[in-house]
Amino acid sequence: MLLSEFLQARNQSIVSQPVESGSQVRNDNTPKVNSSGNSFADELKAMLESSSRVEFSNHAIKRIESREIDVTENDTLERLNRGVELAAQKGCGQSLILVDSTAYIVSVANNKVITTVSQSDLKENVFTNIDSTVIV
């Protein structure tokens, strides 16, 4: 789900803050906000928390946004949660969980996604500090 589709589904749009005379211009790193004053990351975090038992770190949310990973398609969140459950049953600490063509690095003990990697970024990537891999 792209940012525009996400906001359209919530009947919201991205609005930029007006620049007052004498104030500095916003840089590209300033989060854009919607009409209710929430950033995309805030909205995404709220959606993920309401529909998932596993939590997402701020870093993971930024990666989902920047890599345009759609966590709402093909029961991705349900499958991710199932992967975390399987890893926990085996006593894993940090797992690489593969859901379709997306990789999630998860701290199983904390039930938290640390980062996500899309298919296009998987080539020539080395995953370290993991003790298991779960494919769901």
mmCIF file of N, CA and C in Angstrom:
data_model
loop_
_atom_site.group_PDB
_atom_site.id
_atom_site.type_symbol
_atom_site.label_atom_id
_atom_site.label_comp_id
_atom_site.label_asym_id
_atom_site.label_seq_id
_atom_site.Cartn_x
_atom_site.Cartn_y
_atom_site.Cartn_z
ATOM 1 N N MET A 1 0.852 -1.160 0.000
ATOM 2 C CA MET A 1 0.000 0.000 0.000
ATOM 3 C C MET A 1 0.901 1.227 0.000
ATOM 4 N N LEU A 2 0.717 2.071 -0.948
ATOM 5 C CA LEU A 2 1.498 3.290 -1.050
ATOM 6 C C LEU A 2 0.935 4.347 -0.114
ATOM 7 N N LEU A 3 1.736 5.344 0.176
ATOM 8 C CA LEU A 3 1.336 6.417 1.073
ATOM 9 C C LEU A 3 0.041 7.065 0.617
ATOM 10 N N SER A 4 -0.058 7.368 -0.665
ATOM 11 C CA SER A 4 -1.261 8.024 -1.171
ATOM 12 C C SER A 4 -2.491 7.136 -1.023
ATOM 13 N N GLU A 5 -2.326 5.813 -1.252
ATOM 14 C CA GLU A 5 -3.445 4.885 -1.099
ATOM 15 C C GLU A 5 -3.856 4.772 0.367
ATOM 16 N N PHE A 6 -2.856 4.753 1.255
ATOM 17 C CA PHE A 6 -3.129 4.665 2.681
ATOM 18 C C PHE A 6 -3.941 5.875 3.137
ATOM 19 N N LEU A 7 -3.493 7.045 2.742
ATOM 20 C CA LEU A 7 -4.188 8.260 3.149
ATOM 21 C C LEU A 7 -5.550 8.380 2.494
ATOM 22 N N GLN A 8 -5.649 7.933 1.244
ATOM 23 C CA GLN A 8 -6.929 7.978 0.556
ATOM 24 C C GLN A 8 -7.930 7.065 1.262
ATOM 25 N N ALA A 9 -7.469 5.906 1.720
ATOM 26 C CA ALA A 9 -8.339 4.989 2.437
ATOM 27 C C ALA A 9 -8.843 5.610 3.734
ATOM 28 N N ARG A 10 -8.060 6.504 4.305
ATOM 29 C CA ARG A 10 -8.457 7.180 5.538
ATOM 30 C C ARG A 10 -9.085 8.548 5.246
ATOM 31 N N ASN A 11 -9.339 8.827 3.954
ATOM 32 C CA ASN A 11 -9.922 10.106 3.530
ATOM 33 C C ASN A 11 -9.098 11.292 4.017
ATOM 34 N N GLN A 12 -7.784 11.162 3.894
ATOM 35 C CA GLN A 12 -6.886 12.221 4.303
ATOM 36 C C GLN A 12 -5.925 12.501 3.165
ATOM 37 N N SER A 13 -5.258 13.615 3.249
ATOM 38 C CA SER A 13 -4.258 13.931 2.243
ATOM 39 C C SER A 13 -3.051 14.546 2.917
ATOM 40 N N ILE A 14 -1.955 14.556 2.204
ATOM 41 C CA ILE A 14 -0.736 15.178 2.723
ATOM 42 C C ILE A 14 -0.856 16.671 2.518
ATOM 43 N N VAL A 15 -0.607 17.398 3.564
ATOM 44 C CA VAL A 15 -0.599 18.854 3.448
ATOM 45 C C VAL A 15 0.737 19.344 3.942
ATOM 46 N N SER A 16 1.251 20.319 3.291
ATOM 47 C CA SER A 16 2.513 20.882 3.751
ATOM 48 C C SER A 16 2.204 22.079 4.631
ATOM 49 N N GLN A 17 3.107 22.328 5.550
ATOM 50 C CA GLN A 17 2.943 23.454 6.447
ATOM 51 C C GLN A 17 3.259 24.736 5.683
ATOM 52 N N PRO A 18 2.442 25.772 5.828
ATOM 53 C CA PRO A 18 2.754 27.030 5.146
ATOM 54 C C PRO A 18 4.040 27.634 5.711
ATOM 55 N N VAL A 19 4.817 28.214 4.841
ATOM 56 C CA VAL A 19 6.067 28.835 5.253
ATOM 57 C C VAL A 19 5.792 30.300 5.519
ATOM 58 N N GLU A 20 6.054 30.712 6.759
ATOM 59 C CA GLU A 20 5.840 32.101 7.116
ATOM 60 C C GLU A 20 7.038 32.926 6.664
ATOM 61 N N SER A 21 6.800 34.201 6.411
ATOM 62 C CA SER A 21 7.915 35.032 5.986
ATOM 63 C C SER A 21 8.929 35.129 7.112
ATOM 64 N N GLY A 22 10.198 35.018 6.735
ATOM 65 C CA GLY A 22 11.268 35.082 7.705
ATOM 66 C C GLY A 22 11.587 33.745 8.360
ATOM 67 N N SER A 23 10.778 32.712 8.116
ATOM 68 C CA SER A 23 11.068 31.409 8.716
ATOM 69 C C SER A 23 11.826 30.551 7.714
ATOM 70 N N GLN A 24 12.421 29.502 8.225
ATOM 71 C CA GLN A 24 13.207 28.630 7.374
ATOM 72 C C GLN A 24 12.301 27.718 6.564
ATOM 73 N N VAL A 25 12.761 27.358 5.382
ATOM 74 C CA VAL A 25 12.032 26.442 4.518
ATOM 75 C C VAL A 25 12.237 25.032 5.048
ATOM 76 N N ARG A 26 11.186 24.198 4.978
ATOM 77 C CA ARG A 26 11.279 22.813 5.432
ATOM 78 C C ARG A 26 12.256 22.051 4.558
ATOM 79 N N ASN A 27 13.044 21.201 5.185
ATOM 80 C CA ASN A 27 13.926 20.352 4.394
ATOM 81 C C ASN A 27 13.212 19.046 4.066
ATOM 82 N N ASP A 28 13.788 18.248 3.202
ATOM 83 C CA ASP A 28 13.152 17.010 2.763
ATOM 84 C C ASP A 28 13.022 15.981 3.868
ATOM 85 N N ASN A 29 13.765 16.128 4.964
ATOM 86 C CA ASN A 29 13.708 15.165 6.051
ATOM 87 C C ASN A 29 12.604 15.455 7.049
ATOM 88 N N THR A 30 11.935 16.599 6.928
ATOM 89 C CA THR A 30 10.846 16.918 7.827
ATOM 90 C C THR A 30 9.642 16.074 7.453
ATOM 91 N N PRO A 31 9.070 15.343 8.432
ATOM 92 C CA PRO A 31 7.938 14.495 8.098
ATOM 93 C C PRO A 31 6.743 15.304 7.625
ATOM 94 N N LYS A 32 6.088 14.818 6.610
ATOM 95 C CA LYS A 32 4.869 15.455 6.133
ATOM 96 C C LYS A 32 3.729 15.019 7.026
ATOM 97 N N VAL A 33 2.772 15.882 7.199
ATOM 98 C CA VAL A 33 1.645 15.579 8.074
ATOM 99 C C VAL A 33 0.355 15.637 7.287
ATOM 100 N N ASN A 34 -0.651 14.934 7.802
ATOM 101 C CA ASN A 34 -1.955 14.973 7.155
ATOM 102 C C ASN A 34 -2.807 16.039 7.822
ATOM 103 N N SER A 35 -4.062 16.113 7.430
ATOM 104 C CA SER A 35 -4.924 17.181 7.920
ATOM 105 C C SER A 35 -5.175 17.110 9.422
ATOM 106 N N SER A 36 -5.014 15.932 10.020
ATOM 107 C CA SER A 36 -5.205 15.826 11.469
ATOM 108 C C SER A 36 -3.916 16.080 12.238
ATOM 109 N N GLY A 37 -2.819 16.384 11.516
ATOM 110 C CA GLY A 37 -1.559 16.710 12.165
ATOM 111 C C GLY A 37 -0.667 15.522 12.454
ATOM 112 N N ASN A 38 -1.046 14.329 11.994
ATOM 113 C CA ASN A 38 -0.232 13.133 12.221
ATOM 114 C C ASN A 38 0.658 12.863 11.021
ATOM 115 N N SER A 39 1.878 12.414 11.288
ATOM 116 C CA SER A 39 2.771 12.053 10.188
ATOM 117 C C SER A 39 2.385 10.681 9.671
ATOM 118 N N PHE A 40 2.878 10.353 8.483
ATOM 119 C CA PHE A 40 2.618 9.032 7.909
ATOM 120 C C PHE A 40 3.114 7.944 8.845
ATOM 121 N N ALA A 41 4.295 8.143 9.417
ATOM 122 C CA ALA A 41 4.859 7.137 10.327
ATOM 123 C C ALA A 41 3.937 6.920 11.521
ATOM 124 N N ASP A 42 3.358 7.997 12.053
ATOM 125 C CA ASP A 42 2.433 7.863 13.178
ATOM 126 C C ASP A 42 1.189 7.077 12.778
ATOM 127 N N GLU A 43 0.648 7.388 11.614
ATOM 128 C CA GLU A 43 -0.542 6.688 11.126
ATOM 129 C C GLU A 43 -0.241 5.213 10.870
ATOM 130 N N LEU A 44 0.916 4.941 10.246
ATOM 131 C CA LEU A 44 1.301 3.564 9.963
ATOM 132 C C LEU A 44 1.504 2.791 11.256
ATOM 133 N N LYS A 45 2.147 3.406 12.213
ATOM 134 C CA LYS A 45 2.401 2.753 13.502
ATOM 135 C C LYS A 45 1.078 2.408 14.180
ATOM 136 N N ALA A 46 0.136 3.320 14.166
ATOM 137 C CA ALA A 46 -1.171 3.066 14.783
ATOM 138 C C ALA A 46 -1.890 1.919 14.082
ATOM 139 N N MET A 47 -1.828 1.891 12.747
ATOM 140 C CA MET A 47 -2.474 0.820 11.992
ATOM 141 C C MET A 47 -1.832 -0.528 12.310
ATOM 142 N N LEU A 48 -0.502 -0.570 12.354
ATOM 143 C CA LEU A 48 0.204 -1.815 12.627
ATOM 144 C C LEU A 48 -0.085 -2.317 14.036
ATOM 145 N N GLU A 49 -0.127 -1.425 14.992
ATOM 146 C CA GLU A 49 -0.386 -1.824 16.372
ATOM 147 C C GLU A 49 -1.803 -2.340 16.544
ATOM 148 N N SER A 50 -2.747 -1.797 15.779
ATOM 149 C CA SER A 50 -4.132 -2.234 15.932
ATOM 150 C C SER A 50 -4.403 -3.565 15.246
ATOM 151 N N SER A 51 -3.582 -3.946 14.267
ATOM 152 C CA SER A 51 -3.874 -5.168 13.521
ATOM 153 C C SER A 51 -2.800 -6.238 13.658
ATOM 154 N N SER A 52 -1.891 -6.081 14.586
ATOM 155 C CA SER A 52 -0.782 -7.021 14.688
ATOM 156 C C SER A 52 -0.397 -7.231 16.142
ATOM 157 N N ARG A 53 -0.054 -8.461 16.477
ATOM 158 C CA ARG A 53 0.434 -8.747 17.823
ATOM 159 C C ARG A 53 1.904 -8.366 17.935
ATOM 160 N N VAL A 54 2.634 -8.464 16.846
ATOM 161 C CA VAL A 54 4.043 -8.085 16.846
ATOM 162 C C VAL A 54 4.128 -6.562 16.701
ATOM 163 N N GLU A 55 5.083 -5.969 17.395
ATOM 164 C CA GLU A 55 5.266 -4.525 17.321
ATOM 165 C C GLU A 55 6.328 -4.193 16.285
ATOM 166 N N PHE A 56 6.351 -2.959 15.831
ATOM 167 C CA PHE A 56 7.331 -2.490 14.856
ATOM 168 C C PHE A 56 8.119 -1.344 15.471
ATOM 169 N N SER A 57 9.438 -1.448 15.387
ATOM 170 C CA SER A 57 10.291 -0.357 15.871
ATOM 171 C C SER A 57 10.126 0.846 14.953
ATOM 172 N N ASN A 58 10.538 2.006 15.433
ATOM 173 C CA ASN A 58 10.486 3.206 14.601
ATOM 174 C C ASN A 58 11.332 3.020 13.346
ATOM 175 N N HIS A 59 12.484 2.356 13.496
ATOM 176 C CA HIS A 59 13.346 2.088 12.348
ATOM 177 C C HIS A 59 12.621 1.228 11.310
ATOM 178 N N ALA A 60 11.927 0.199 11.771
ATOM 179 C CA ALA A 60 11.198 -0.682 10.854
ATOM 180 C C ALA A 60 10.087 0.080 10.130
ATOM 181 N N ILE A 61 9.417 0.951 10.843
ATOM 182 C CA ILE A 61 8.349 1.743 10.223
ATOM 183 C C ILE A 61 8.919 2.660 9.149
ATOM 184 N N LYS A 62 10.072 3.252 9.418
ATOM 185 C CA LYS A 62 10.716 4.103 8.401
ATOM 186 C C LYS A 62 11.099 3.283 7.182
ATOM 187 N N ARG A 63 11.580 2.061 7.387
ATOM 188 C CA ARG A 63 11.969 1.191 6.266
ATOM 189 C C ARG A 63 10.748 0.754 5.467
ATOM 190 N N ILE A 64 9.653 0.457 6.134
ATOM 191 C CA ILE A 64 8.415 0.089 5.440
ATOM 192 C C ILE A 64 7.970 1.236 4.546
ATOM 193 N N GLU A 65 8.047 2.436 5.077
ATOM 194 C CA GLU A 65 7.635 3.619 4.319
ATOM 195 C C GLU A 65 8.582 3.888 3.157
ATOM 196 N N SER A 66 9.876 3.900 3.414
ATOM 197 C CA SER A 66 10.835 4.268 2.367
ATOM 198 C C SER A 66 10.947 3.199 1.281
ATOM 199 N N ARG A 67 10.743 1.951 1.631
ATOM 200 C CA ARG A 67 10.854 0.866 0.652
ATOM 201 C C ARG A 67 9.504 0.483 0.060
ATOM 202 N N GLU A 68 8.466 1.214 0.454
ATOM 203 C CA GLU A 68 7.115 1.008 -0.061
ATOM 204 C C GLU A 68 6.684 -0.457 0.055
ATOM 205 N N ILE A 69 6.851 -1.003 1.239
ATOM 206 C CA ILE A 69 6.448 -2.380 1.524
ATOM 207 C C ILE A 69 4.994 -2.367 1.951
ATOM 208 N N ASP A 70 4.186 -3.193 1.313
ATOM 209 C CA ASP A 70 2.763 -3.270 1.624
ATOM 210 C C ASP A 70 2.531 -4.405 2.608
ATOM 211 N N VAL A 71 2.300 -4.058 3.851
ATOM 212 C CA VAL A 71 2.100 -5.079 4.878
ATOM 213 C C VAL A 71 0.645 -5.524 4.974
ATOM 214 N N THR A 72 -0.223 -4.953 4.142
ATOM 215 C CA THR A 72 -1.637 -5.302 4.207
ATOM 216 C C THR A 72 -2.042 -6.348 3.178
ATOM 217 N N GLU A 73 -1.160 -6.695 2.259
ATOM 218 C CA GLU A 73 -1.541 -7.642 1.213
ATOM 219 C C GLU A 73 -1.184 -9.075 1.600
ATOM 220 N N ASN A 74 -1.937 -10.027 1.057
ATOM 221 C CA ASN A 74 -1.671 -11.470 1.213
ATOM 222 C C ASN A 74 -1.513 -11.909 2.660
ATOM 223 N N ASP A 75 -2.304 -11.366 3.565
ATOM 224 C CA ASP A 75 -2.246 -11.764 4.979
ATOM 225 C C ASP A 75 -0.837 -11.658 5.549
ATOM 226 N N THR A 76 -0.092 -10.657 5.125
ATOM 227 C CA THR A 76 1.304 -10.511 5.539
ATOM 228 C C THR A 76 1.443 -10.434 7.058
ATOM 229 N N LEU A 77 0.640 -9.612 7.719
ATOM 230 C CA LEU A 77 0.769 -9.460 9.165
ATOM 231 C C LEU A 77 0.435 -10.754 9.902
ATOM 232 N N GLU A 78 -0.588 -11.467 9.443
ATOM 233 C CA GLU A 78 -0.932 -12.754 10.065
ATOM 234 C C GLU A 78 0.211 -13.746 9.909
ATOM 235 N N ARG A 79 0.795 -13.790 8.721
ATOM 236 C CA ARG A 79 1.900 -14.705 8.468
ATOM 237 C C ARG A 79 3.144 -14.306 9.254
ATOM 238 N N LEU A 80 3.398 -13.009 9.376
ATOM 239 C CA LEU A 80 4.527 -12.532 10.163
ATOM 240 C C LEU A 80 4.347 -12.933 11.633
ATOM 241 N N ASN A 81 3.147 -12.723 12.157
ATOM 242 C CA ASN A 81 2.856 -13.123 13.534
ATOM 243 C C ASN A 81 3.042 -14.631 13.715
ATOM 244 N N ARG A 82 2.623 -15.411 12.745
ATOM 245 C CA ARG A 82 2.789 -16.870 12.809
ATOM 246 C C ARG A 82 4.273 -17.223 12.817
ATOM 247 N N GLY A 83 5.074 -16.539 11.997
ATOM 248 C CA GLY A 83 6.512 -16.769 11.978
ATOM 249 C C GLY A 83 7.162 -16.467 13.311
ATOM 250 N N VAL A 84 6.725 -15.393 13.964
ATOM 251 C CA VAL A 84 7.258 -15.040 15.278
ATOM 252 C C VAL A 84 6.876 -16.105 16.302
ATOM 253 N N GLU A 85 5.639 -16.593 16.218
ATOM 254 C CA GLU A 85 5.194 -17.660 17.118
ATOM 255 C C GLU A 85 6.042 -18.917 16.933
ATOM 256 N N LEU A 86 6.292 -19.292 15.688
ATOM 257 C CA LEU A 86 7.117 -20.472 15.419
ATOM 258 C C LEU A 86 8.527 -20.297 15.970
ATOM 259 N N ALA A 87 9.103 -19.112 15.792
ATOM 260 C CA ALA A 87 10.437 -18.844 16.297
ATOM 261 C C ALA A 87 10.459 -18.890 17.823
ATOM 262 N N ALA A 88 9.427 -18.360 18.457
ATOM 263 C CA ALA A 88 9.354 -18.370 19.917
ATOM 264 C C ALA A 88 9.242 -19.798 20.446
ATOM 265 N N GLN A 89 8.485 -20.641 19.754
ATOM 266 C CA GLN A 89 8.337 -22.043 20.173
ATOM 267 C C GLN A 89 9.673 -22.778 20.157
ATOM 268 N N LYS A 90 10.563 -22.374 19.270
ATOM 269 C CA LYS A 90 11.883 -23.010 19.165
ATOM 270 C C LYS A 90 12.926 -22.329 20.042
ATOM 271 N N GLY A 91 12.535 -21.277 20.762
ATOM 272 C CA GLY A 91 13.465 -20.596 21.656
ATOM 273 C C GLY A 91 14.439 -19.664 20.950
ATOM 274 N N CYS A 92 14.058 -19.130 19.840
ATOM 275 C CA CYS A 92 14.931 -18.245 19.059
ATOM 276 C C CYS A 92 15.038 -16.866 19.712
ATOM 277 N N GLY A 93 16.142 -16.196 19.452
ATOM 278 C CA GLY A 93 16.362 -14.850 19.974
ATOM 279 C C GLY A 93 16.043 -13.794 18.936
ATOM 280 N N GLN A 94 16.819 -13.772 17.849
ATOM 281 C CA GLN A 94 16.575 -12.849 16.742
ATOM 282 C C GLN A 94 16.456 -13.664 15.477
ATOM 283 N N SER A 95 15.375 -13.470 14.759
ATOM 284 C CA SER A 95 15.086 -14.289 13.586
ATOM 285 C C SER A 95 14.931 -13.445 12.336
ATOM 286 N N LEU A 96 15.314 -14.057 11.235
ATOM 287 C CA LEU A 96 15.010 -13.522 9.915
ATOM 288 C C LEU A 96 13.740 -14.240 9.489
ATOM 289 N N ILE A 97 12.667 -13.491 9.318
ATOM 290 C CA ILE A 97 11.396 -14.086 8.917
ATOM 291 C C ILE A 97 11.100 -13.630 7.500
ATOM 292 N N LEU A 98 10.957 -14.599 6.601
ATOM 293 C CA LEU A 98 10.676 -14.315 5.198
ATOM 294 C C LEU A 98 9.189 -14.524 4.931
ATOM 295 N N VAL A 99 8.540 -13.467 4.518
ATOM 296 C CA VAL A 99 7.133 -13.513 4.129
ATOM 297 C C VAL A 99 7.088 -13.091 2.672
ATOM 298 N N ASP A 100 6.786 -14.061 1.793
ATOM 299 C CA ASP A 100 6.851 -13.839 0.351
ATOM 300 C C ASP A 100 8.245 -13.336 -0.006
ATOM 301 N N SER A 101 8.345 -12.133 -0.537
ATOM 302 C CA SER A 101 9.650 -11.637 -0.969
ATOM 303 C C SER A 101 10.173 -10.524 -0.065
ATOM 304 N N THR A 102 9.672 -10.458 1.155
ATOM 305 C CA THR A 102 10.109 -9.440 2.101
ATOM 306 C C THR A 102 10.722 -10.105 3.323
ATOM 307 N N ALA A 103 11.848 -9.559 3.785
ATOM 308 C CA ALA A 103 12.526 -10.084 4.961
ATOM 309 C C ALA A 103 12.264 -9.160 6.147
ATOM 310 N N TYR A 104 11.994 -9.764 7.275
ATOM 311 C CA TYR A 104 11.785 -9.035 8.521
ATOM 312 C C TYR A 104 12.782 -9.569 9.543
ATOM 313 N N ILE A 105 13.553 -8.687 10.157
ATOM 314 C CA ILE A 105 14.424 -9.081 11.250
ATOM 315 C C ILE A 105 13.640 -8.785 12.528
ATOM 316 N N VAL A 106 13.445 -9.834 13.342
ATOM 317 C CA VAL A 106 12.569 -9.725 14.497
ATOM 318 C C VAL A 106 13.300 -10.124 15.768
ATOM 319 N N SER A 107 13.164 -9.322 16.799
ATOM 320 C CA SER A 107 13.595 -9.703 18.138
ATOM 321 C C SER A 107 12.447 -10.500 18.729
ATOM 322 N N VAL A 108 12.609 -11.816 18.750
ATOM 323 C CA VAL A 108 11.526 -12.692 19.193
ATOM 324 C C VAL A 108 11.227 -12.467 20.669
ATOM 325 N N ALA A 109 12.272 -12.289 21.472
ATOM 326 C CA ALA A 109 12.082 -12.083 22.906
ATOM 327 C C ALA A 109 11.248 -10.835 23.190
ATOM 328 N N ASN A 110 11.451 -9.785 22.403
ATOM 329 C CA ASN A 110 10.709 -8.530 22.589
ATOM 330 C C ASN A 110 9.467 -8.443 21.714
ATOM 331 N N ASN A 111 9.261 -9.437 20.842
ATOM 332 C CA ASN A 111 8.115 -9.456 19.932
ATOM 333 C C ASN A 111 8.074 -8.175 19.089
ATOM 334 N N LYS A 112 9.254 -7.784 18.560
ATOM 335 C CA LYS A 112 9.351 -6.517 17.838
ATOM 336 C C LYS A 112 10.141 -6.691 16.541
ATOM 337 N N VAL A 113 9.585 -6.149 15.437
ATOM 338 C CA VAL A 113 10.285 -6.112 14.157
ATOM 339 C C VAL A 113 11.321 -5.004 14.243
ATOM 340 N N ILE A 114 12.577 -5.358 13.967
ATOM 341 C CA ILE A 114 13.674 -4.401 14.058
ATOM 342 C C ILE A 114 13.850 -3.662 12.740
ATOM 343 N N THR A 115 13.789 -4.398 11.628
ATOM 344 C CA THR A 115 13.908 -3.778 10.312
ATOM 345 C C THR A 115 13.249 -4.664 9.264
ATOM 346 N N THR A 116 13.028 -4.102 8.107
ATOM 347 C CA THR A 116 12.449 -4.832 6.984
ATOM 348 C C THR A 116 13.293 -4.578 5.745
ATOM 349 N N VAL A 117 13.337 -5.579 4.870
ATOM 350 C CA VAL A 117 14.090 -5.452 3.626
ATOM 351 C C VAL A 117 13.201 -5.975 2.500
ATOM 352 N N SER A 118 13.010 -5.160 1.486
ATOM 353 C CA SER A 118 12.186 -5.563 0.348
ATOM 354 C C SER A 118 12.994 -6.432 -0.609
ATOM 355 N N GLN A 119 12.303 -7.060 -1.536
ATOM 356 C CA GLN A 119 12.943 -7.976 -2.478
ATOM 357 C C GLN A 119 14.062 -7.291 -3.258
ATOM 358 N N SER A 120 13.843 -6.066 -3.670
ATOM 359 C CA SER A 120 14.847 -5.370 -4.482
ATOM 360 C C SER A 120 16.139 -5.104 -3.704
ATOM 361 N N ASP A 121 16.056 -5.069 -2.368
ATOM 362 C CA ASP A 121 17.237 -4.812 -1.545
ATOM 363 C C ASP A 121 17.859 -6.082 -0.973
ATOM 364 N N LEU A 122 17.288 -7.243 -1.299
ATOM 365 C CA LEU A 122 17.791 -8.494 -0.727
ATOM 366 C C LEU A 122 19.091 -8.980 -1.367
ATOM 367 N N LYS A 123 19.304 -8.664 -2.630
ATOM 368 C CA LYS A 123 20.505 -9.146 -3.314
ATOM 369 C C LYS A 123 21.759 -8.627 -2.640
ATOM 370 N N GLU A 124 22.735 -9.517 -2.510
ATOM 371 C CA GLU A 124 24.036 -9.207 -1.944
ATOM 372 C C GLU A 124 23.931 -8.577 -0.556
ATOM 373 N N ASN A 125 22.927 -8.986 0.205
ATOM 374 C CA ASN A 125 22.738 -8.495 1.556
ATOM 375 C C ASN A 125 23.134 -9.601 2.523
ATOM 376 N N VAL A 126 23.824 -9.258 3.583
ATOM 377 C CA VAL A 126 24.242 -10.219 4.593
ATOM 378 C C VAL A 126 23.496 -9.889 5.886
ATOM 379 N N PHE A 127 22.823 -10.880 6.446
ATOM 380 C CA PHE A 127 22.108 -10.696 7.701
ATOM 381 C C PHE A 127 22.965 -11.253 8.828
ATOM 382 N N THR A 128 23.262 -10.425 9.803
ATOM 383 C CA THR A 128 24.093 -10.846 10.924
ATOM 384 C C THR A 128 23.284 -10.766 12.215
ATOM 385 N N ASN A 129 23.832 -11.341 13.259
ATOM 386 C CA ASN A 129 23.212 -11.313 14.580
ATOM 387 C C ASN A 129 21.820 -11.930 14.608
ATOM 388 N N ILE A 130 21.616 -12.950 13.798
ATOM 389 C CA ILE A 130 20.369 -13.707 13.864
ATOM 390 C C ILE A 130 20.734 -15.142 14.233
ATOM 391 N N ASP A 131 19.808 -15.825 14.861
ATOM 392 C CA ASP A 131 20.063 -17.211 15.214
ATOM 393 C C ASP A 131 19.121 -18.184 14.533
ATOM 394 N N SER A 132 18.235 -17.646 13.670
ATOM 395 C CA SER A 132 17.285 -18.528 12.997
ATOM 396 C C SER A 132 16.659 -17.821 11.796
ATOM 397 N N THR A 133 16.078 -18.636 10.943
ATOM 398 C CA THR A 133 15.322 -18.135 9.799
ATOM 399 C C THR A 133 14.004 -18.884 9.742
ATOM 400 N N VAL A 134 12.916 -18.154 9.553
ATOM 401 C CA VAL A 134 11.603 -18.759 9.433
ATOM 402 C C VAL A 134 11.021 -18.314 8.105
ATOM 403 N N ILE A 135 10.534 -19.271 7.328
ATOM 404 C CA ILE A 135 9.913 -18.957 6.044
ATOM 405 C C ILE A 135 8.434 -19.282 6.159
ATOM 406 N N VAL A 136 7.601 -18.251 5.986
ATOM 407 C CA VAL A 136 6.145 -18.437 6.074
ATOM 408 C C VAL A 136 5.462 -17.933 4.834
#
